[in-house]
Tab-separated table of C-alpha atoms (C1' of nucleotides) in Angstrom:
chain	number	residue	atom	x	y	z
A	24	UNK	CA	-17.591	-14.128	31.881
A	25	UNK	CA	-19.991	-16.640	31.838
A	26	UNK	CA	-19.700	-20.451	33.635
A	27	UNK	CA	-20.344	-21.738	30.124
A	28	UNK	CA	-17.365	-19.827	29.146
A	29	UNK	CA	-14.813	-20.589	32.140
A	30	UNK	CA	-15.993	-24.720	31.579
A	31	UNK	CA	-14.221	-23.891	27.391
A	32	UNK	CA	-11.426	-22.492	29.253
A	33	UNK	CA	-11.092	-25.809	31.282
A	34	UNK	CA	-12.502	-28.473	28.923
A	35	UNK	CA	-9.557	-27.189	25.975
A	36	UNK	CA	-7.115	-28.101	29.036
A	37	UNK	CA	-6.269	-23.893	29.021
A	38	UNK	CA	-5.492	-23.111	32.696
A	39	UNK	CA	-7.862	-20.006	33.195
A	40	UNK	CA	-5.416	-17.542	34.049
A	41	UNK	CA	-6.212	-13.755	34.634
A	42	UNK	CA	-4.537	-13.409	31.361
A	43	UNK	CA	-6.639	-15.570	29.085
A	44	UNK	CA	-9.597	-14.856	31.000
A	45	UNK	CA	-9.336	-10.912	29.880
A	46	UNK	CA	-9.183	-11.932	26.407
A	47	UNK	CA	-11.798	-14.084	26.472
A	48	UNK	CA	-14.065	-11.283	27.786
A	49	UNK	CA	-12.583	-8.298	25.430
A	50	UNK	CA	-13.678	-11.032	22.557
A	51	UNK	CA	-16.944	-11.445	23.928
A	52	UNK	CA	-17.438	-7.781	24.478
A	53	UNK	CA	-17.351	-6.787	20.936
A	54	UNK	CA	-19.046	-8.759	17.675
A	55	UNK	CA	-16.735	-7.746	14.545
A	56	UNK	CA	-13.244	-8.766	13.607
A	57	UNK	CA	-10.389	-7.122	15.675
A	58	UNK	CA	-6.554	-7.665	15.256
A	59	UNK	CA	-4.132	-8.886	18.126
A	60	UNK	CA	-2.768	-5.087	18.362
A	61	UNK	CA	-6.226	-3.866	18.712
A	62	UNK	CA	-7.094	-6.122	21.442
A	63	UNK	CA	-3.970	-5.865	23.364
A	64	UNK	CA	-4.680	-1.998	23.084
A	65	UNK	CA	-8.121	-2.609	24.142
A	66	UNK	CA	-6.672	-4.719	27.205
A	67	UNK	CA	-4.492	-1.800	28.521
A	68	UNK	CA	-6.980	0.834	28.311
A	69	UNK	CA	-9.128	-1.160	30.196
A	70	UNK	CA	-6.510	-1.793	32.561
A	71	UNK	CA	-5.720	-5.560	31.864
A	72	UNK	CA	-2.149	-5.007	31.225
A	73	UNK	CA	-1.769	-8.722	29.131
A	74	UNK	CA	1.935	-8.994	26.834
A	75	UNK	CA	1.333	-8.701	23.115
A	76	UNK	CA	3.283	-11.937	23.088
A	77	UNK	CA	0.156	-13.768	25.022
A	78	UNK	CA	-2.536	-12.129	23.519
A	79	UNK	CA	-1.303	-13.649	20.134
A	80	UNK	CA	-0.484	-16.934	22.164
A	81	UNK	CA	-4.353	-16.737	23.517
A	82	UNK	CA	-5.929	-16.367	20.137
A	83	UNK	CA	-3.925	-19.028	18.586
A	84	UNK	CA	-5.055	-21.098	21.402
A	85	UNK	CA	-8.867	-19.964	21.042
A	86	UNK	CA	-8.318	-20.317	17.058
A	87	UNK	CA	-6.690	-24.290	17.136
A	88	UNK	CA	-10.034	-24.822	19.503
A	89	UNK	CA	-12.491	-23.095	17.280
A	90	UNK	CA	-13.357	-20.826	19.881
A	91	UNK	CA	-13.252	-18.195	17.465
A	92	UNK	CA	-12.399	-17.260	13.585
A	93	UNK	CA	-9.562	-15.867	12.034
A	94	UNK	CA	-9.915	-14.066	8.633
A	95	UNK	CA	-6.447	-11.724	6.732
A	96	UNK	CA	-7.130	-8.349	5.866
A	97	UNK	CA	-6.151	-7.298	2.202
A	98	UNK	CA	-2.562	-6.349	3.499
A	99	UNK	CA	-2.326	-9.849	5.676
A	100	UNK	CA	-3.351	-8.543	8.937
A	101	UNK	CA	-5.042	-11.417	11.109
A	102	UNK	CA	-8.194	-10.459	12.568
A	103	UNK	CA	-10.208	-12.328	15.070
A	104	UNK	CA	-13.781	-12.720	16.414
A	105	UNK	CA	-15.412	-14.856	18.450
A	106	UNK	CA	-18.343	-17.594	16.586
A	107	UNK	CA	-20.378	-20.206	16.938
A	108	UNK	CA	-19.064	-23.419	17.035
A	109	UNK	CA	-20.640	-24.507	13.781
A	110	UNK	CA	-19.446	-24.151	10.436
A	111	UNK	CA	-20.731	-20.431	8.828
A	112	UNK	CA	-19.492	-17.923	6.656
A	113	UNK	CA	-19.375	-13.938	7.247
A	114	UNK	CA	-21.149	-10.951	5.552
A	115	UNK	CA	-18.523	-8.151	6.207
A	116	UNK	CA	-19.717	-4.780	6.325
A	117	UNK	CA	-16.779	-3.123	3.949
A	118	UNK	CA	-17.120	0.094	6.012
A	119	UNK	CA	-18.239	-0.410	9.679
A	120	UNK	CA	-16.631	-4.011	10.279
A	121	UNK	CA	-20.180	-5.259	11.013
A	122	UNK	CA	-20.752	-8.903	10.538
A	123	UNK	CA	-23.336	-11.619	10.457
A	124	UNK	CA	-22.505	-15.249	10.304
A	125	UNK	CA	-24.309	-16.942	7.419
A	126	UNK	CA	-24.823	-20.837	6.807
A	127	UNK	CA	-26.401	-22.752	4.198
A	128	UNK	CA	-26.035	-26.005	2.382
A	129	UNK	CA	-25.890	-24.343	-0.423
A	130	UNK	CA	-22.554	-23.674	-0.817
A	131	UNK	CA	-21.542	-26.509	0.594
A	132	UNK	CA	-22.882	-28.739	-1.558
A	133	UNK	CA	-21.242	-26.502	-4.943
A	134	UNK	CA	-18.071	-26.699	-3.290
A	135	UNK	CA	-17.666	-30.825	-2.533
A	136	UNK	CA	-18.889	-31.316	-6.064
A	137	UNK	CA	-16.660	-29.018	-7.612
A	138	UNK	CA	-13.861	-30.679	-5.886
A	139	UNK	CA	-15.206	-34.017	-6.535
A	140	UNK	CA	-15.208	-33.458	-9.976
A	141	UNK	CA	-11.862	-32.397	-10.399
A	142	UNK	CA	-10.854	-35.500	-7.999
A	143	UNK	CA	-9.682	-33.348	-5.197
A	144	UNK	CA	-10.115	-35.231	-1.546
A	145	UNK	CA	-10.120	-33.650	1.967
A	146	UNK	CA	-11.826	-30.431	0.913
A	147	UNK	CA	-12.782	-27.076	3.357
A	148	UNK	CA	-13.460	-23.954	1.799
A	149	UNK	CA	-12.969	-20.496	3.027
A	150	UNK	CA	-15.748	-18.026	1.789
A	151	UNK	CA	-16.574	-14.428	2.956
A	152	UNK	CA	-18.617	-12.104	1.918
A	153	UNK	CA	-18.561	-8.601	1.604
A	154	UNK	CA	-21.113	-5.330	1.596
A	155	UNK	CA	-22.292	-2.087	2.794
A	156	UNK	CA	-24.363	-2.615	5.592
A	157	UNK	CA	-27.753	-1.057	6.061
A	158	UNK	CA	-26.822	1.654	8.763
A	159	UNK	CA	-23.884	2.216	6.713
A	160	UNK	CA	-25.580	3.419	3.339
B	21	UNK	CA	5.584	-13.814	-24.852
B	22	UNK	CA	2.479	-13.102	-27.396
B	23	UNK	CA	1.645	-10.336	-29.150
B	24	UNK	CA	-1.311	-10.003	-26.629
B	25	UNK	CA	0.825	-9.987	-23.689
B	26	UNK	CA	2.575	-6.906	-25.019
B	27	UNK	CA	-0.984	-5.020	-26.018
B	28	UNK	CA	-1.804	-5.323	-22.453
B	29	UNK	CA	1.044	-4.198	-21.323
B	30	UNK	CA	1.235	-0.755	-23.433
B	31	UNK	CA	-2.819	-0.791	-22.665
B	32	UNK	CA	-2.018	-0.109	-18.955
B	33	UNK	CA	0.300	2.987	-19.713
B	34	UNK	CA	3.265	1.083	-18.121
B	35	UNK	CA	6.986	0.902	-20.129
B	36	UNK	CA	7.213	-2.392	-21.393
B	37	UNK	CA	10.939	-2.842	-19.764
B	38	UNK	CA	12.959	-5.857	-19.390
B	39	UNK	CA	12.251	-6.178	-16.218
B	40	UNK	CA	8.321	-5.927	-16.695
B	41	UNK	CA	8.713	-8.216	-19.643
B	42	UNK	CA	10.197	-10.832	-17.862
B	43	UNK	CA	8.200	-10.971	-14.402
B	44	UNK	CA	4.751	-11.219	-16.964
B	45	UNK	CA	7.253	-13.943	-19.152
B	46	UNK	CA	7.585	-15.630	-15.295
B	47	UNK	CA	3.965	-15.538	-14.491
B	48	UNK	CA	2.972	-16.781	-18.139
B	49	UNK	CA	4.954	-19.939	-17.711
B	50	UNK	CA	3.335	-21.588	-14.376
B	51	UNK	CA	-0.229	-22.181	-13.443
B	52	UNK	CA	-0.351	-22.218	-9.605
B	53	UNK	CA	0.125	-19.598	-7.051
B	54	UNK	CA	3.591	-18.254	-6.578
B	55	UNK	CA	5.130	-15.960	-3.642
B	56	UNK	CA	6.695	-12.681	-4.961
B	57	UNK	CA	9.796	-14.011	-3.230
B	58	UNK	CA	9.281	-17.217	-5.278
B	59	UNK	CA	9.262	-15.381	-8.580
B	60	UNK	CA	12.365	-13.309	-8.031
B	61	UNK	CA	14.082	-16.560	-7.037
B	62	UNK	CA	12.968	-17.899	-10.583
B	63	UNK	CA	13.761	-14.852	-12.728
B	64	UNK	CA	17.360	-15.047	-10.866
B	65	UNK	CA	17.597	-19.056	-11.902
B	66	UNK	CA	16.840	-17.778	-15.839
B	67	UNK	CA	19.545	-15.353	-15.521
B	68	UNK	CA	16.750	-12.448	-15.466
B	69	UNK	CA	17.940	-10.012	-12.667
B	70	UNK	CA	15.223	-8.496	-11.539
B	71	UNK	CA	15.014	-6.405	-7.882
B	72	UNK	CA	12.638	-8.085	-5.437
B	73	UNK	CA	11.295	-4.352	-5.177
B	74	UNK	CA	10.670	-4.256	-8.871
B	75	UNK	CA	9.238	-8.009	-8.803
B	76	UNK	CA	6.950	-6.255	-5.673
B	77	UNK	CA	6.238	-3.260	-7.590
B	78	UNK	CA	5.099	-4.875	-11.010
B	79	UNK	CA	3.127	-7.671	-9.137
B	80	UNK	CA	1.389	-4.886	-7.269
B	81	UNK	CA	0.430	-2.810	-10.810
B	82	UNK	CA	-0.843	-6.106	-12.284
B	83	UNK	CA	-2.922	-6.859	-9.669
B	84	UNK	CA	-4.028	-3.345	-9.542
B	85	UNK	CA	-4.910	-3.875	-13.549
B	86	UNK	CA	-6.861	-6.920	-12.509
B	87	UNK	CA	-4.241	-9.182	-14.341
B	88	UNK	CA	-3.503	-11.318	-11.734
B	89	UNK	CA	-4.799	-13.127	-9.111
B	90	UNK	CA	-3.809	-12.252	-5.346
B	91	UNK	CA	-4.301	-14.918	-2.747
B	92	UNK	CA	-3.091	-14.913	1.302
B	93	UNK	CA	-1.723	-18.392	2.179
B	94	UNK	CA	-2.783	-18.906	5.897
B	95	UNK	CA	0.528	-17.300	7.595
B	96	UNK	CA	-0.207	-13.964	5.397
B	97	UNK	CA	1.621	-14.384	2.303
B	98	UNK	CA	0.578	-12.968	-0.820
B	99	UNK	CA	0.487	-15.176	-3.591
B	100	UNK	CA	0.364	-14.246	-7.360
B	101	UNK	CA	-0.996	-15.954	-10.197
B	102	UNK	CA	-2.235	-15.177	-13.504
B	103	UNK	CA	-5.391	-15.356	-14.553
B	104	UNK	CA	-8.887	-15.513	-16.874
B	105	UNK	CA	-10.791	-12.389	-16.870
B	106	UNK	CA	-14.082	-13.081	-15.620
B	107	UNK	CA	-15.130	-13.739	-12.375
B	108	UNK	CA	-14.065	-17.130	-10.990
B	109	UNK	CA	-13.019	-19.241	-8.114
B	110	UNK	CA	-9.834	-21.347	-6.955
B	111	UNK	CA	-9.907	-24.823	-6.315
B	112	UNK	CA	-6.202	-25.202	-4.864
B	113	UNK	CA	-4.160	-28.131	-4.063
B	114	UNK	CA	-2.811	-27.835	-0.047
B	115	UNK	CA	0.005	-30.191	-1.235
B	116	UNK	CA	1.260	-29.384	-4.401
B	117	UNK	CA	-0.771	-25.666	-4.982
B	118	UNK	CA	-1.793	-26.906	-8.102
B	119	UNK	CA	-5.085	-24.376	-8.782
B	120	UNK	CA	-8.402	-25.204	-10.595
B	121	UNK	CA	-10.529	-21.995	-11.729
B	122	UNK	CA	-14.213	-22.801	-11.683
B	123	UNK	CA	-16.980	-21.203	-11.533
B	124	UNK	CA	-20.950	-21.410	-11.270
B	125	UNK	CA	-23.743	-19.236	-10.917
B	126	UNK	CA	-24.766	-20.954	-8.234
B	127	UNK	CA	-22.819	-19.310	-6.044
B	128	UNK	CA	-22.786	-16.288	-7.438
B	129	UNK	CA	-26.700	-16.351	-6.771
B	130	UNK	CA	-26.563	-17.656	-3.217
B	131	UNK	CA	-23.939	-14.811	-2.416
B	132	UNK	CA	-26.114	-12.229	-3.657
B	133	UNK	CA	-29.679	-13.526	-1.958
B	134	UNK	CA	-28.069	-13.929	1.431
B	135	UNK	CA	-26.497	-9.828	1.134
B	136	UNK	CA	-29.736	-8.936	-0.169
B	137	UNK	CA	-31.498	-10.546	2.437
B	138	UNK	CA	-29.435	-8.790	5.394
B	139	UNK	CA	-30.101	-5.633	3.644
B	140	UNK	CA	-26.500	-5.165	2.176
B	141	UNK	CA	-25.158	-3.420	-0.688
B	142	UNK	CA	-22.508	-3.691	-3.255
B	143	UNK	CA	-21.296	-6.966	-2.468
B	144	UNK	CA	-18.603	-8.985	-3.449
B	145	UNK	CA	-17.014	-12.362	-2.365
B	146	UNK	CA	-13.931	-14.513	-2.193
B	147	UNK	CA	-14.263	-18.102	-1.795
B	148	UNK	CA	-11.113	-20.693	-2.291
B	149	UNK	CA	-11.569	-24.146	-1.952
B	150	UNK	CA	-8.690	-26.065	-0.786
B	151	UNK	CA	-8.193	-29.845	-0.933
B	152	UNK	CA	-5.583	-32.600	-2.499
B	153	UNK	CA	-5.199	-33.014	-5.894
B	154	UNK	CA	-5.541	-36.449	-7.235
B	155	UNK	CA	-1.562	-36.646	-7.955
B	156	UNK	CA	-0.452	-35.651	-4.174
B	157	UNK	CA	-3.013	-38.445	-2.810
C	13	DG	C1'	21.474	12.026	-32.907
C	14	DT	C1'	21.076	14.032	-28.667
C	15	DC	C1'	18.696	16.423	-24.833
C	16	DG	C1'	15.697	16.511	-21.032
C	17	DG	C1'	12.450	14.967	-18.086
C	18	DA	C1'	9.264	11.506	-16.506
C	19	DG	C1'	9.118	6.840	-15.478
C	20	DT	C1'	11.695	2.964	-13.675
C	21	DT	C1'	15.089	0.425	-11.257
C	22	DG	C1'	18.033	-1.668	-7.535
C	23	DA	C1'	20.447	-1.654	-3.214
C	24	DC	C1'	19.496	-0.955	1.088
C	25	DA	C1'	17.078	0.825	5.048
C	26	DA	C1'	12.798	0.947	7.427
C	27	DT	C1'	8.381	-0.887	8.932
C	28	DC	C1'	5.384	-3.807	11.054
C	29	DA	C1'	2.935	-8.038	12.335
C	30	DT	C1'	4.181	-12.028	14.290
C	31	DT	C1'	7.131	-15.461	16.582
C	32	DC	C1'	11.000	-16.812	19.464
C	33	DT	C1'	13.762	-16.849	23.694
C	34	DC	C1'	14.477	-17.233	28.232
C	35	DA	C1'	14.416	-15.886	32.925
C	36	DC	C1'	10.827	-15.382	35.960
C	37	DT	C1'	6.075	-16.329	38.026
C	38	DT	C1'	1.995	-19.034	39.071
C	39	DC	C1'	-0.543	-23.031	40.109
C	40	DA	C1'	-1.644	-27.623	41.603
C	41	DT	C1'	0.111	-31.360	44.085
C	42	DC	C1'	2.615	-33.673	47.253
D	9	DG	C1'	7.092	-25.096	51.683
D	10	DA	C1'	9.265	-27.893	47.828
D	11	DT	C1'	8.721	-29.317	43.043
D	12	DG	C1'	7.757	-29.250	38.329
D	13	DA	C1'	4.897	-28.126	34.552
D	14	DA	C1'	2.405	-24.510	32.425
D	15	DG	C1'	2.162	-19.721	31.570
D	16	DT	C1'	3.938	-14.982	31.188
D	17	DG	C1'	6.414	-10.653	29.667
D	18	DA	C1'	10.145	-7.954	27.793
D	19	DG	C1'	12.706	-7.617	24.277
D	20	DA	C1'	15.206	-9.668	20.389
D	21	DA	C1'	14.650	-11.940	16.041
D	22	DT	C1'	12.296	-12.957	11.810
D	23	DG	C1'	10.527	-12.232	7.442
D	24	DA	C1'	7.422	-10.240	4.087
D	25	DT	C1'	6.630	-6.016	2.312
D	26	DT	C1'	7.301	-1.029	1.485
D	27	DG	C1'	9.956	3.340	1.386
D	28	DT	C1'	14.036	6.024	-0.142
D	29	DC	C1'	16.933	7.896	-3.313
D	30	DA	C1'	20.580	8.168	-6.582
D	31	DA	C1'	21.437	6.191	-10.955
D	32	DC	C1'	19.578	4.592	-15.255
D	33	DT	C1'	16.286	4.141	-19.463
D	34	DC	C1'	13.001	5.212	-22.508
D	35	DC	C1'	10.906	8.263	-25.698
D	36	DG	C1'	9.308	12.336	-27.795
D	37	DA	C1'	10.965	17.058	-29.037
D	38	DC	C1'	14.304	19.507	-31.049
DNA sequence: GTCGGAGTTGACAATCATTCTCACTTCATC
DNA sequence: GATGAAGTGAGAATGATTGTCAACTCCGAC
C-alpha cells in the first residue's frame, strides 16, 4: 500500500487496522468489479483471513467515502471496484469484466436538462455502459 | 384490460390465466416502479389471490418478453414496471418513485462514440436518473 | 362431454447475499 | 496497566428470490 493510500485510511477517520488495510490492497490489486464473497475468498487464499462480516463493513465504509464504486449485477449482486475520486461512468466488458472509466459533459448536461424540464431538483444519475471488449472478440 | 393486452398475451405462447390476467391488470393500473412483493400485496387488497411465486414467475416471463421494465433499487430489489416499447430512459422520483420515460439521441450517440472509441462491441446501456419530483419538494 | 397431458399454480422449503448481535480484542490515552 | 471507544469474527437472523412437487386447469383430440 501506498502512503497516499494509508493518509485515506486516516483522513476518513478509519483506524488502519490489518483488516481494512488487506482490503484496501486486494482492491487495488485488481481493476474490474468484484463482489464481497469474491474478495473475502481472495483474502483467505492469500492468507489474510478477514470475516465476511468486515469485508462488507470495509466496503461500505470505502463506498460512503467514495473510495470506490458499487454497481448490482442483473440478479442484485453488489460488486465493487476501486475509482477515481471524480465523477465517471464505466464501459463494462460483458464477458471479461474489463472496465474503463469514462467522463464527459455530455451526458451530464442531457441529464440536468431532462430533469429540469420535467421540474425534478437534486438530480444524480447512474449510467453504465456495456460491450465486448477488444481482446474479448 | 384491452383487447391488446390479451393479443400480447396469447402472442407470447403463455395461457392467459387468472392469475396472469390479473398481475398484467396490476401492472396496467400504476405508472411507477413496484416490488414483486408490492404487487402481490395489491392483487391480495383486490381480492385477486395470486402466489408470490406466480407474481415472481409471470414478472420474470414479462420481462423476459421485454414487456416490462426491471430496475434494482440501491439495496438490490427488483422493481417492475410497465412500459413503451422503444428504447428509453427513467427519470425517477427518490421520494415518491414517480417515473418519467425520456429519451434523446443524444445519448444514445455519446454511448455509442465512447464504446466505439475504446474499441468495443455490441454495446448497450442503462442510465436512470434520479431526483425529486416537483410534488415531493 | 370427457380424457389426457402439458402448462400452471400455490404452499412451503431452500438458497444466498447481506446485515445484525454480542462477546471478545485492539488501540490510543491517561 | 487501567479504561473506553472502535473494530472484529462467528454465527444467527433477515429478506428477496428461486426451487420443489403435488394438485389443478386449460385445451385439443377423441
Amino acid at each position: 500500500m501506498t502512503s497516499t493510500e494509508k493518509a485515506n485510511a486516516e483522513k476518513s477517520s478509519l483506524r488502519p487496522t490489518r483488516q481494512r488495510l488487506a482490503v484496501m490492497e486486494a482492491m487495488a490489486s485488481f481493476g474490474d468489479f468484484r463482489s464481497a464473497q469474491d474478495i473475502h475468498e481472495l483474502l483467505g487464499e492469500r492468507g489474510e483471513q478477514v470475516g465476511l462480516a468486515t469485508v462488507y463493513r470495509t466496503l461500505q465504509r470505502l463506498a460512503d467515502a467514495g473510495e470506490v464504486d458499487v454497481l448490482r449485477t442483473e440478479d442484485g449482486e453488489a460488486i465493487y471496484r476501486r475509482c477515481s475520486d471524480s465523477h465517471h461512468h464505466h464501459l463494462v466488458c460483458r464477458s471479461c469484466g474489463a472496465t474503463v472509466e469514462v467522463e464527459g459533459p455530455t451526458v451530464e448536461r442531457w441529464t440536468s436538462s431532462i430533469a429540469a424540464e420535467h421540474g425534478y431538483a437534486d438530480v444524480s444519475h447512474a449510467l453504465e455502459i456495456f460491450g465486448t471488449c477488444p481482446r474479448c472478440r
